[in-house]
XYZ file of C-alpha atoms in Angstrom:
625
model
C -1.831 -88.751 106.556
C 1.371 -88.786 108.186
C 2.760 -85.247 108.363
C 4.802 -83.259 110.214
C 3.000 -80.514 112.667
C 4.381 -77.631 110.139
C 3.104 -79.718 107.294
C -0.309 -79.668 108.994
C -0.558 -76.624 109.826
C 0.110 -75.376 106.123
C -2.359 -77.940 104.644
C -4.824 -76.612 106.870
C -3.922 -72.852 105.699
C -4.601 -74.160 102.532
C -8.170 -75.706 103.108
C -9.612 -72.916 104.414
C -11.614 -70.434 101.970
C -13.761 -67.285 102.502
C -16.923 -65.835 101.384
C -16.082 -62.119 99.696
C -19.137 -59.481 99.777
C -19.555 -60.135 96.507
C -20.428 -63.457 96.707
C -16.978 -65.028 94.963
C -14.967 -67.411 97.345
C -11.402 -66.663 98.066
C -8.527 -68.163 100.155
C -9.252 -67.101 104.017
C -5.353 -66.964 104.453
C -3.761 -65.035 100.979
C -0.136 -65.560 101.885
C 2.782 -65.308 104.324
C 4.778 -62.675 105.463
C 8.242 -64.275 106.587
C 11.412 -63.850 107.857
C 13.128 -66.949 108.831
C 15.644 -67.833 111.738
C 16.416 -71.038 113.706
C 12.958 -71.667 115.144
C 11.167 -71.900 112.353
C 13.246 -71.723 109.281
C 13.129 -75.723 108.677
C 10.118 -76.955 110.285
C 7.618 -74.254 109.083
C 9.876 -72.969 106.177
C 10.154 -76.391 104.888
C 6.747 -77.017 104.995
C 5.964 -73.522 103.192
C 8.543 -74.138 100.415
C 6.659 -77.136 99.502
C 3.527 -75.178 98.495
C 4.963 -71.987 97.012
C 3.051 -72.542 94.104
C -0.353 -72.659 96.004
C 0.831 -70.345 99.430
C 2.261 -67.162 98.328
C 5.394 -66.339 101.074
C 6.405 -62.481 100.831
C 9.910 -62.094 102.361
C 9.816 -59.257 105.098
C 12.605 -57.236 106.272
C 11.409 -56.350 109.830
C 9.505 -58.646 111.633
C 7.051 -55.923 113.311
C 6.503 -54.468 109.584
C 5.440 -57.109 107.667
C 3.315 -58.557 110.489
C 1.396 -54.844 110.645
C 1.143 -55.821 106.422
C -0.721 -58.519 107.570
C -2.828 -56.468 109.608
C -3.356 -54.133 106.550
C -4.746 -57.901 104.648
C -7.245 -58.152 107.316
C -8.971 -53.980 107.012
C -8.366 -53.488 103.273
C -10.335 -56.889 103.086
C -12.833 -55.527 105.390
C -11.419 -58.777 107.630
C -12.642 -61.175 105.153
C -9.261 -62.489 104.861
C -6.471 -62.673 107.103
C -2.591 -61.965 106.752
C -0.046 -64.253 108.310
C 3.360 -63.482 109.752
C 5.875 -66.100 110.813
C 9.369 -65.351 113.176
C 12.105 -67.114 114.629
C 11.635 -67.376 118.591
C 13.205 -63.979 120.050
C 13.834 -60.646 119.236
C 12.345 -61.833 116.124
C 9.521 -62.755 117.725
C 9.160 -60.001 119.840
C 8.803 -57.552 117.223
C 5.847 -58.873 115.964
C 3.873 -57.889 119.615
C 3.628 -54.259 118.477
C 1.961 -55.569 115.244
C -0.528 -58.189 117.381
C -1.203 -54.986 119.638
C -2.701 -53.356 116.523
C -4.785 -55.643 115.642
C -6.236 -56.376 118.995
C -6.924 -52.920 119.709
C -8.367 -52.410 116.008
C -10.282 -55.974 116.225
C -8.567 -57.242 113.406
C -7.684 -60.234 112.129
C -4.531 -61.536 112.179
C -2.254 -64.916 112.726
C 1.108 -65.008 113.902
C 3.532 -68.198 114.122
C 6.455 -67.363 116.139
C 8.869 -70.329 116.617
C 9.547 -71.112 120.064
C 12.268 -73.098 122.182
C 12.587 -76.415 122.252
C 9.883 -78.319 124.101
C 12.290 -81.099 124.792
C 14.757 -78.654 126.587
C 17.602 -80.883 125.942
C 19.706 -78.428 124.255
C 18.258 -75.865 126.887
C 19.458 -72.485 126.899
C 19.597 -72.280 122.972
C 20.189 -69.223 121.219
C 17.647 -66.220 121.441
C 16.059 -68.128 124.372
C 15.307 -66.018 127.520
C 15.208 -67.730 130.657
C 12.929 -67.542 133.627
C 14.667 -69.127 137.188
C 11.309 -69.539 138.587
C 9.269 -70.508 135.218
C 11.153 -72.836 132.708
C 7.587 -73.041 130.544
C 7.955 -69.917 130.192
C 9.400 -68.030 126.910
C 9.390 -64.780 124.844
C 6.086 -65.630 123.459
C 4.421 -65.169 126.619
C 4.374 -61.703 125.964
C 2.047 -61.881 123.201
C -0.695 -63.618 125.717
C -1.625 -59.576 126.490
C -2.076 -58.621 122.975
C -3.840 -61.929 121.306
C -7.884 -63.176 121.303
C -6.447 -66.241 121.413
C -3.114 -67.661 122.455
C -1.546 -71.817 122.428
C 1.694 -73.152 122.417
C 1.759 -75.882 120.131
C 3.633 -79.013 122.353
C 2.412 -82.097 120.210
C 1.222 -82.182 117.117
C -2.030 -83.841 117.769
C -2.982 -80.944 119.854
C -3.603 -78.824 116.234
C -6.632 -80.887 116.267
C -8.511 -79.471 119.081
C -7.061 -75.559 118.497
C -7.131 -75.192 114.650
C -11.148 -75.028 114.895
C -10.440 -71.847 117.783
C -8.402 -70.560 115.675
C -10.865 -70.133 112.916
C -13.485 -69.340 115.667
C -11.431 -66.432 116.687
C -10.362 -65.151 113.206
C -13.693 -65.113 111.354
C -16.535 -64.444 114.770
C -17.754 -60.713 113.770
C -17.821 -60.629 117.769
C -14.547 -62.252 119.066
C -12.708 -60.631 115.943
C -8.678 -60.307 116.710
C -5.236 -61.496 116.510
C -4.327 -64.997 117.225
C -0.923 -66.603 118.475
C 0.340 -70.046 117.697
C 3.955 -70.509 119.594
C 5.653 -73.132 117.716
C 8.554 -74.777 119.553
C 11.253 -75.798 116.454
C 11.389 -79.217 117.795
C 7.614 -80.043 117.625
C 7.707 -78.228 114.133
C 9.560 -81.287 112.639
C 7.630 -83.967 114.831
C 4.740 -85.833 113.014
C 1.326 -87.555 113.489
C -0.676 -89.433 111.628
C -3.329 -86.925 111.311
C -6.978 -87.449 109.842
C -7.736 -86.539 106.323
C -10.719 -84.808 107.149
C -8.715 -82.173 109.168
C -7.615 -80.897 105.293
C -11.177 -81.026 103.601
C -12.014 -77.941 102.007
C -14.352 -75.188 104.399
C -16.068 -72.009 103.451
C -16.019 -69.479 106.251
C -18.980 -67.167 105.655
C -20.379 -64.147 107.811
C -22.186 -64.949 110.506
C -25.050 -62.788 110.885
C -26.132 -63.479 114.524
C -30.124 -61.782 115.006
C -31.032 -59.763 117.843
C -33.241 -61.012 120.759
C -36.833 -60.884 120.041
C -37.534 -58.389 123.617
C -34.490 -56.632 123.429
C -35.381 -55.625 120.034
C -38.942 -54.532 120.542
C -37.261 -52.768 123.586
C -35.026 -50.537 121.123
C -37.505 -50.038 118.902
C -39.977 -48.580 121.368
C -37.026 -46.257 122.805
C -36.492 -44.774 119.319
C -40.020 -44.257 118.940
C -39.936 -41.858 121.934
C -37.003 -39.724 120.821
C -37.327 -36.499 119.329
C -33.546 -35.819 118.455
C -32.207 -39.425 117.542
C -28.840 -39.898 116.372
C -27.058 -42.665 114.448
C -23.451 -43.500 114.785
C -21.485 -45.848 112.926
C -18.551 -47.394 113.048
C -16.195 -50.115 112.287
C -18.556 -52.842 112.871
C -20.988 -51.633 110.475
C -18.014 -51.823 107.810
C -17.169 -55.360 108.557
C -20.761 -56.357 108.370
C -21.095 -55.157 105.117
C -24.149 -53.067 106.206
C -23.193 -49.702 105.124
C -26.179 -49.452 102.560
C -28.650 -50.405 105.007
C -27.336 -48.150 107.426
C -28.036 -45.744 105.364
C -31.319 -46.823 103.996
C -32.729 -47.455 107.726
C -31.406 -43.533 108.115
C -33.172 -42.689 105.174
C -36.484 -43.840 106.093
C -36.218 -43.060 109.724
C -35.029 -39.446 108.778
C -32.699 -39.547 111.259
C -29.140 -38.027 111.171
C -25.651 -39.722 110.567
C -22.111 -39.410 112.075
C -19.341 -41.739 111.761
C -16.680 -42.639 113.804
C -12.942 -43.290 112.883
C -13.694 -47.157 111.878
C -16.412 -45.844 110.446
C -15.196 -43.387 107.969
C -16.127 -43.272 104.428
C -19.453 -45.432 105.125
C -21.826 -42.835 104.395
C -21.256 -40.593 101.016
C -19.991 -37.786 101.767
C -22.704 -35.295 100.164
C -25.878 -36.616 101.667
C -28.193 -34.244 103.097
C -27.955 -36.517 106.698
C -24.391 -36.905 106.935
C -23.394 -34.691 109.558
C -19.821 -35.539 109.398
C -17.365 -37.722 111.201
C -17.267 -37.861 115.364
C -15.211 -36.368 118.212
C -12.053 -34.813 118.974
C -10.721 -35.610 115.196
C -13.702 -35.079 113.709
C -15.822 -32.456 112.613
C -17.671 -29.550 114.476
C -20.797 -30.311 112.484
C -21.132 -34.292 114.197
C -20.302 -32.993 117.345
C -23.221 -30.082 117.453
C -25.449 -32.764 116.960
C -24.144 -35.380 119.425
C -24.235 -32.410 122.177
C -27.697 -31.857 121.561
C -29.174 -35.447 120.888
C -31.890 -37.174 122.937
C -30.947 -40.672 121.941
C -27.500 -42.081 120.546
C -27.573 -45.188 118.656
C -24.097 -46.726 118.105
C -23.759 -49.309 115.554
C -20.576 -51.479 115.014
C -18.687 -49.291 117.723
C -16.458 -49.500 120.804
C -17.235 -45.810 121.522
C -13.535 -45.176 122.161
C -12.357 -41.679 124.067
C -11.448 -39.778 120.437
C -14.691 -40.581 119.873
C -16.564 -39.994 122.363
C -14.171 -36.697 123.069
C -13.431 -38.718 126.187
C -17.040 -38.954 127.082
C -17.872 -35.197 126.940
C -19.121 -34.929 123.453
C -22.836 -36.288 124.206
C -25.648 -34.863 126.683
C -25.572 -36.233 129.751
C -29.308 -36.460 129.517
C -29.232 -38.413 126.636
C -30.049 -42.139 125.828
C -27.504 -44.420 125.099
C -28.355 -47.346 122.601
C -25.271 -49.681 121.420
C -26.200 -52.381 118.767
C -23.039 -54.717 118.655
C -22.063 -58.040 117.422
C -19.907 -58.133 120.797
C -21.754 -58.113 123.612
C -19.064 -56.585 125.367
C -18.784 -53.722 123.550
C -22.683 -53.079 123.097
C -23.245 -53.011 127.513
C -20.416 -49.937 127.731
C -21.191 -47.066 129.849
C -24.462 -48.818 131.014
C -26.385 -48.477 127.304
C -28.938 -50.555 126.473
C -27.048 -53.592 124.794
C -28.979 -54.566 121.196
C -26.483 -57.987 120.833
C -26.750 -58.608 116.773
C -24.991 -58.240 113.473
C -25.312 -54.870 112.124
C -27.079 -55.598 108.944
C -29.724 -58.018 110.906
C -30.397 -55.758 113.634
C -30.882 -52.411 111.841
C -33.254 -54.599 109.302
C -35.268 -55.757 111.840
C -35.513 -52.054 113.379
C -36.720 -50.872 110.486
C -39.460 -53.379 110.134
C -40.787 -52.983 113.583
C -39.954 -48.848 113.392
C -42.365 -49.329 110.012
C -42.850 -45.409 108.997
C -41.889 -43.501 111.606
C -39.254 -40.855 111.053
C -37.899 -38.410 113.297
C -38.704 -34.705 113.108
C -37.729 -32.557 109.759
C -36.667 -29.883 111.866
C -33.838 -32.247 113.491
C -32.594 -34.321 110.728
C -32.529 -30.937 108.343
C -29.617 -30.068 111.403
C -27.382 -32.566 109.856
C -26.814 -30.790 106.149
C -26.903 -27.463 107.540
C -24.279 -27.900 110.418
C -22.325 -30.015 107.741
C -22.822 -27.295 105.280
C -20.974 -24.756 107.866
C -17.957 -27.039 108.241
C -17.585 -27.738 104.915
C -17.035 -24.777 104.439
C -14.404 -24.246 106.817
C -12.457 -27.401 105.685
C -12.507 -25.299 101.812
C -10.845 -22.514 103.157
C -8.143 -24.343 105.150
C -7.537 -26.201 101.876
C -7.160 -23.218 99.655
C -3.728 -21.843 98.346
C -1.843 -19.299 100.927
C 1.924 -18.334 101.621
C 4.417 -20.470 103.525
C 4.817 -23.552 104.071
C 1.883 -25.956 102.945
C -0.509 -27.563 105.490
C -1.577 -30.791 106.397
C -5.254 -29.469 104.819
C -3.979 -28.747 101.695
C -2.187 -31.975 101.437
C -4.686 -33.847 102.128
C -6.930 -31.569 100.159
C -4.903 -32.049 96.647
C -5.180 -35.852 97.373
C -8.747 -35.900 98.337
C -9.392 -34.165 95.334
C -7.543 -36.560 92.258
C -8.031 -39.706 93.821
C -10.891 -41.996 92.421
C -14.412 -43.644 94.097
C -11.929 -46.663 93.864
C -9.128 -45.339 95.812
C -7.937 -46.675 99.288
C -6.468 -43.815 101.723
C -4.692 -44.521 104.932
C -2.842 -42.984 107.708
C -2.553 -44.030 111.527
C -0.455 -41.368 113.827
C 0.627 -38.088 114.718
C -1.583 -35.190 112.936
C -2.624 -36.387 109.960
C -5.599 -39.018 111.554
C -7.478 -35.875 112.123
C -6.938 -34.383 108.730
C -8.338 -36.957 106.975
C -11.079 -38.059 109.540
C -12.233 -34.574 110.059
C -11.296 -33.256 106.100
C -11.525 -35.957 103.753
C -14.766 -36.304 101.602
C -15.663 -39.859 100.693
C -14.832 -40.584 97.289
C -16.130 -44.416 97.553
C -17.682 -46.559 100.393
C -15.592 -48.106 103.149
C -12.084 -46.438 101.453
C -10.308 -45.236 104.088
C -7.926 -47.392 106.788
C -7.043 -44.505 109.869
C -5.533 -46.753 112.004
C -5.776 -44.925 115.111
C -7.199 -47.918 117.956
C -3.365 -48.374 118.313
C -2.229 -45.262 116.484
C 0.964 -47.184 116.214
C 3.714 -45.418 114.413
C 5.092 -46.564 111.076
C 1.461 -48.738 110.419
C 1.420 -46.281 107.678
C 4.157 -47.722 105.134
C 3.807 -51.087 106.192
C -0.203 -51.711 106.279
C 0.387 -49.800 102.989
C 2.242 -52.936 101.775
C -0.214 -55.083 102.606
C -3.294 -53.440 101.768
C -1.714 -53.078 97.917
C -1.820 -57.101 97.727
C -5.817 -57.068 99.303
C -6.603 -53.890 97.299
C -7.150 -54.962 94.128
C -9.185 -52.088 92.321
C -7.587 -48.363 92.086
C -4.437 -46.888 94.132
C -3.453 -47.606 97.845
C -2.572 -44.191 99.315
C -0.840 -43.768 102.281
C -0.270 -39.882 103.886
C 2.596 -40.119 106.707
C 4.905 -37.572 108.633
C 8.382 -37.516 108.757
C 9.007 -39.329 112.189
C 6.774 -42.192 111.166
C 8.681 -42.780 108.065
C 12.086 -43.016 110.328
C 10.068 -44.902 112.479
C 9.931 -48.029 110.626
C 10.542 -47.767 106.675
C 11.784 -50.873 105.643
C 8.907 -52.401 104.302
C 9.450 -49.947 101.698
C 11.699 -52.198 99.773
C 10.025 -55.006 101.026
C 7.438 -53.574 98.932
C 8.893 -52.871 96.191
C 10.933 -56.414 96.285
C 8.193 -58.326 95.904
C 6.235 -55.997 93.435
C 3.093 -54.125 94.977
C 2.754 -50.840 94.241
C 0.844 -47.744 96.464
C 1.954 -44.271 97.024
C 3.336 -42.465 100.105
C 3.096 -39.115 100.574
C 5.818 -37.942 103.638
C 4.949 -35.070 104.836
C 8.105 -33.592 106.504
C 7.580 -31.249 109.081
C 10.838 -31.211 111.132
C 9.934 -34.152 114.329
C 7.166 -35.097 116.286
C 5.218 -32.099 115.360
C 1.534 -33.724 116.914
C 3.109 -34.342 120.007
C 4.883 -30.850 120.432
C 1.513 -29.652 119.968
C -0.051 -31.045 122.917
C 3.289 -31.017 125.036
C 2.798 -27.269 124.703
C -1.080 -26.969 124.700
C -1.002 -28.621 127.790
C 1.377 -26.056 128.847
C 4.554 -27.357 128.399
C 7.639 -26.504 127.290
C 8.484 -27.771 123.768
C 11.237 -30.475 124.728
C 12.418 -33.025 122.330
C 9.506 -33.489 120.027
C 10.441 -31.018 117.167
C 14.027 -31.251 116.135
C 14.989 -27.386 117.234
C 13.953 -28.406 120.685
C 16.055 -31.317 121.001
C 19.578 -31.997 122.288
C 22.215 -32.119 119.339
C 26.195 -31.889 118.771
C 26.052 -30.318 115.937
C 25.857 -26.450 115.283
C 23.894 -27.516 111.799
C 22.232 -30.853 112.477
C 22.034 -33.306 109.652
C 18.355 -33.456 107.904
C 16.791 -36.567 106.327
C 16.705 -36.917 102.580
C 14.153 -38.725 102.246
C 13.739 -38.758 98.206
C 16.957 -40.613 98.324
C 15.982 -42.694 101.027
C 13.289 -43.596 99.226
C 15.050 -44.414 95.881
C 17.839 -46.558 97.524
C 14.548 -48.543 99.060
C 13.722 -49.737 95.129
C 10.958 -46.522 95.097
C 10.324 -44.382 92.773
C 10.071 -40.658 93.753
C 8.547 -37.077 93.458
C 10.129 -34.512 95.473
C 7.930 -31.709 95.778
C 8.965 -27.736 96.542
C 5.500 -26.786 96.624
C 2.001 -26.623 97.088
C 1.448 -25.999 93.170
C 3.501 -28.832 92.076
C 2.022 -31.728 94.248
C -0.937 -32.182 91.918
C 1.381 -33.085 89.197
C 3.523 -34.917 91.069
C 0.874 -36.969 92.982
C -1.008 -37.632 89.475
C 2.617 -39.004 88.362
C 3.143 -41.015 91.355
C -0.065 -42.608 91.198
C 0.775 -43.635 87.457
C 4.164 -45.175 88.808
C 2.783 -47.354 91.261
C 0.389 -48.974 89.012
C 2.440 -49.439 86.251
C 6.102 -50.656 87.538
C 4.057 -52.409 90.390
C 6.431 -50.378 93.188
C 5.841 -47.783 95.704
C 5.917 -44.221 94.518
C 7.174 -41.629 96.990
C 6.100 -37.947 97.025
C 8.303 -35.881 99.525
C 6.942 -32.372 100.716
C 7.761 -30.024 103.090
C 4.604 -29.250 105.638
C 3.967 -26.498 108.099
C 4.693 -28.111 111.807
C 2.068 -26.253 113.610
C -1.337 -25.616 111.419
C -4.123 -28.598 112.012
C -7.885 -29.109 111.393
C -9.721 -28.344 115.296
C -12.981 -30.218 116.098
C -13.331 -28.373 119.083
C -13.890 -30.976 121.255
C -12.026 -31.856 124.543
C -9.369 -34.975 125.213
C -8.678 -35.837 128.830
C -4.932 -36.379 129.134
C -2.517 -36.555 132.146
C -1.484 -32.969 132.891
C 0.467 -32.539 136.399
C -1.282 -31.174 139.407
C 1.758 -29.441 140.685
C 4.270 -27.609 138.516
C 6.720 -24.741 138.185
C 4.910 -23.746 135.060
C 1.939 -21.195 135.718
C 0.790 -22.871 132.198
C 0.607 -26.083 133.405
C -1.570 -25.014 136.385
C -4.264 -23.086 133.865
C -4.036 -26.846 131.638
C -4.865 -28.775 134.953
C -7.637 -26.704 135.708
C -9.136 -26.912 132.149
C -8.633 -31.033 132.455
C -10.881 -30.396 135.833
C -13.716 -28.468 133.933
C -13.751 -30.797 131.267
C -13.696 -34.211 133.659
C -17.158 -32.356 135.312
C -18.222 -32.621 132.095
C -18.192 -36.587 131.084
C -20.724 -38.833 131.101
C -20.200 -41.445 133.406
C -22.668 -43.502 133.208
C -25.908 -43.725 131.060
C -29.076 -44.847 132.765
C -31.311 -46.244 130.001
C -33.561 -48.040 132.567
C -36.308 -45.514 132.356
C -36.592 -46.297 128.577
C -36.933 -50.191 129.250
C -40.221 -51.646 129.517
C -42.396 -49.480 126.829
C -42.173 -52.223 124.025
């Protein structure tokens, strides 16, 4: 089939389906976020145009937005499907990084197609390309070889044959799990081959479900056995696997308590008696009792990362560390005893070898009562006072309309921690905090594209002001193309998270909050960001106060679905009230400074550094099986 290398490519997209939890088989690649230029507006854009009907292409309007609404495809489908983004060569392609650097860091799927220069060089420089005196093989695109699983510059179009299969490999493997790169130069784009029909033959791509090693199992299960004060952690790997219910079965009849991390969140209802809340620094008090005083941790589906793990200080340095992990790289950290399997396989097979042992009443009761006590707390930060509303109450009014169906996200600044340490699970696997990258203006635009994967109820997305200025054009890309969520901006005059640790370190406040920052005016301009909004195509809900945004959220909700567009609610917040785990973060404070403040932070950073685990010898467990 003679075909161009673009043409391939996109009959290829085409032939490759997925397996859904539910059983139903759906396109692996749903569509195409573009935004065409001279490196791949005729080769590639040609070659999508001639399958519109079959490949839906969603015009972007920033090239680092719509690739993070690709990234949004890949967690609202709990990466069973994976969102494409396609760029000129350039600055075009350059945005995109920040986007693959999400993904990576998240372990999401996600393919990009940046066109690259010509691999002929004959019309060498062309415009947009950068060149390298030492390296002429070497382009923009380079850059992206930090932030992808898997990286390949396309130079002849037979060479699709050997990488297309990696590139499936990399975007479906429960282990490998991340963004991929294909570099297209524009003049290979147009070139063809006479490639083999069988390269376009219809393939499935189901879960692979890898079991655990027969020792290595009968190893775990023996450690268990000997704890007294077991507890279960899961994360993001137990959402991908599907796994949640037999998480929480294999809790059930082990008796043994449950904390979640940020991946994790909204796996285990919210109101069982041995959910003890989510983990770490933006998590809850309750989980991170328990993790101080367990015996024997056992992390499924999780990289352990330092908000988690309050930067290694949050567990007992005498306890055991157990990591069961579909990547084996994940599951040796910190020196744990590495239980290599899918989730779902390996916690079955615990449970059969485990048979009906359970760990003591007196231990897993901890888990509802320590929940009970934070529970508590989160009600009255979420009840009605004076001032200025809080992030709390926010996210308490949305917490409390949305429905088991509902999909909430967030991914910087303060509000990770209000709805990873506040929110109570209306559904399973419902939440997206993308905080792996914590990347800044994720929030509108994996909004976009989890609206197109979320099919059932309302995409909500909670945001602060400087995130919305951060990257907002998706907005009308959004509303453009039809796909409705709602975004509720939380304005609370700058970068009101980071002020809060400038100065808790001891700082000075200095350019995070607007009325520390440089200005020339007497009265500096503020944002409007209602009319923003409705000159983006969105329809919007200012909101005065905490009273009205019930109403107004209920409304907004109503918009969305109905004129299939995003629906903006726009209230003022209070810039310095949050939701405290109480647990510790190691960050960079100075060891010398002016500031008698900064000297009392650096010693607190050296009490809580004595403090970390460093390394978790599980060796004396081995051997018992």
């Amino acid at each position: 089939m003679k075909l161009t290398t673009a043409q391939a490519l996109v009959r290829w997209m085409l032939a490759q389906r997925t397996e859904l939890f539910d059983g139903t088989v759906a396109p692996l690649f749903p569509g195409v976020f573009a935004i065409f230029g001279h490196g791949n507006v005729l080769g590639l854009g040609n070659a999508l145009e001639e399958v519109r009907d079959r490949l839906p292409v969603w015009r972007g309007h920033n090239e680092q937005g719509m690739a993070l609404a690709a990234v949004g495809i890949g967690k609202a489908t709990h990466r069973r499907q994976v969102g494409v983004a396609t760029s000129s060569i350039g600055p075009g392609a350059l945005n995109m990084v920040t986007a693959a650097g999400v993904a990576h860091a998240n372990r999401l799927p996600l393919l990009l197609l940046p066109g690259d220069t010509f691999t002929g060089r004959a019309p060498d420089p062309v415009l947009q390309q950068v060149e390298h005196f030492h390296d002429p093989s070497a382009t923009v695109n380079d850059a992206f070889r930090a932030v992808s699983r898997y990286f390949d510059r396309i130079t002849r179009p037979e060479q699709l044959l050997s990488t297309l299969p990696q590139v499936a490999r990399v975007l479906t493997d429960p282990a490998d799990c991340g963004p991929v790169t294909l570099a297209l130069p524009q003049d290979v784009q147009a070139e063809s081959y006479d490639f083999p029909d069988a390269l376009f033959a219809p393939v499935v791509h189901r879960p692979l479900r890898q079991r655990p090693d027969l020792l290595a199992l009968a190893e775990a299960a023996s450690a268990i056995r000997t704890a007294s004060r077991p507890l279960l952690v899961l994360g993001g790997g137990v959402r991908y696997s599907g796994a949640a219910g037999r998480a929480l079965r294999f809790a059930e009849q082990h008796n043994i308590p449950v904390v979640e991390t940020t991946a994790g969140r909204t796996l285990v209802p919210h109101d069982h008696p041995l959910h003890a809340g989510p983990l770490g620094i933006t998590g809850s008090t309750s989980a991170n009792v328990l993790a101080g005083e367990a015996d024997l941790v056992i992390a499924v589906g999780t990289r352990l990362q330092d908000f988690t793990t309050a930067s290694w200080t949050v567990f007992s340095p005498d306890a055991h560390l157990l990591s069961l992990n579909a990547a084996r790289f994940d599951a040796v950290k910190h020196g744990s005893f590495a239980l290599v399997a899918d989730a779902d396989e390996g916690l079955r097979e615990l449970t059969d070898l485990l048979a009906s042992w359970q760990a003591p009443v007196s231990w897993s009761a901890r888990a509802l009562a320590e929940r009970t006590k934070w529970d508590a707390h989160i009600t009255s930060l979420r009840a009605p006072g004076s001032g200025l509303p809080t992030y709390a109450q926010v996210v308490g009014v949305v917490n409390d309309v949305s429905e088991p169906t509902d999909y909430v996200m967030t991914a910087s600044g303060g509000l990770p921690g209000e709805l990873i340490g506040g929110w109570r699970a209306t559904g399973e696997s419902t939440m997206d905090v993308e905080y792996g990258f914590s990347c800044m203006g994720y929030e509108l635009a994996g909004a976009w594209g989890a609206a197109i994967a979320h099919t059932q109820g309302v995409v909500t997305t909670l945001l602060g002001d400087g995130s919305y200025l951060m990257l907002n054009s998706e907005l009308f890309s959004a509303a453009f193309a039809g796909h409705g969520f709602v975004a509720v901006v939380c304005d609370n005059d700058g970068y009101a998270v980071i002020h809060r640790l400038q100065t808790g370190q001891g700082g000075a406040g200095f350019n995070n909050l607007y009325a520390d920052c440089a200005t020339g005016h007497p009265e500096p301009p503020r944002t409007d960001f209602a009319a923003h909004a409705a000159a983006m195509g969105c329809a919007v809900f200012p909101v005065d106060s905490l009273a009205d945004l019930e109403g107004a959220y209920r409304k907004a909700r109503e918009v969305a679905v109905a004129e299939k567009r995003p629906a903006v609610v726009v209230i003022r917040t209070h810039p310095s009230s949050w939701t405290e785990a109480g647990a510790w973060w190691e960050v960079g404070v100075p060891e010398v400074s002016h500031r008698s403040e900064i000297a009392a932070a650096r010693a607190e950073v050296l009490e809580g550094k004595a403090r970390q685990v460093r390394y978790v010898n599980f060796s004396a467990l081995r051997g018992r099986a």
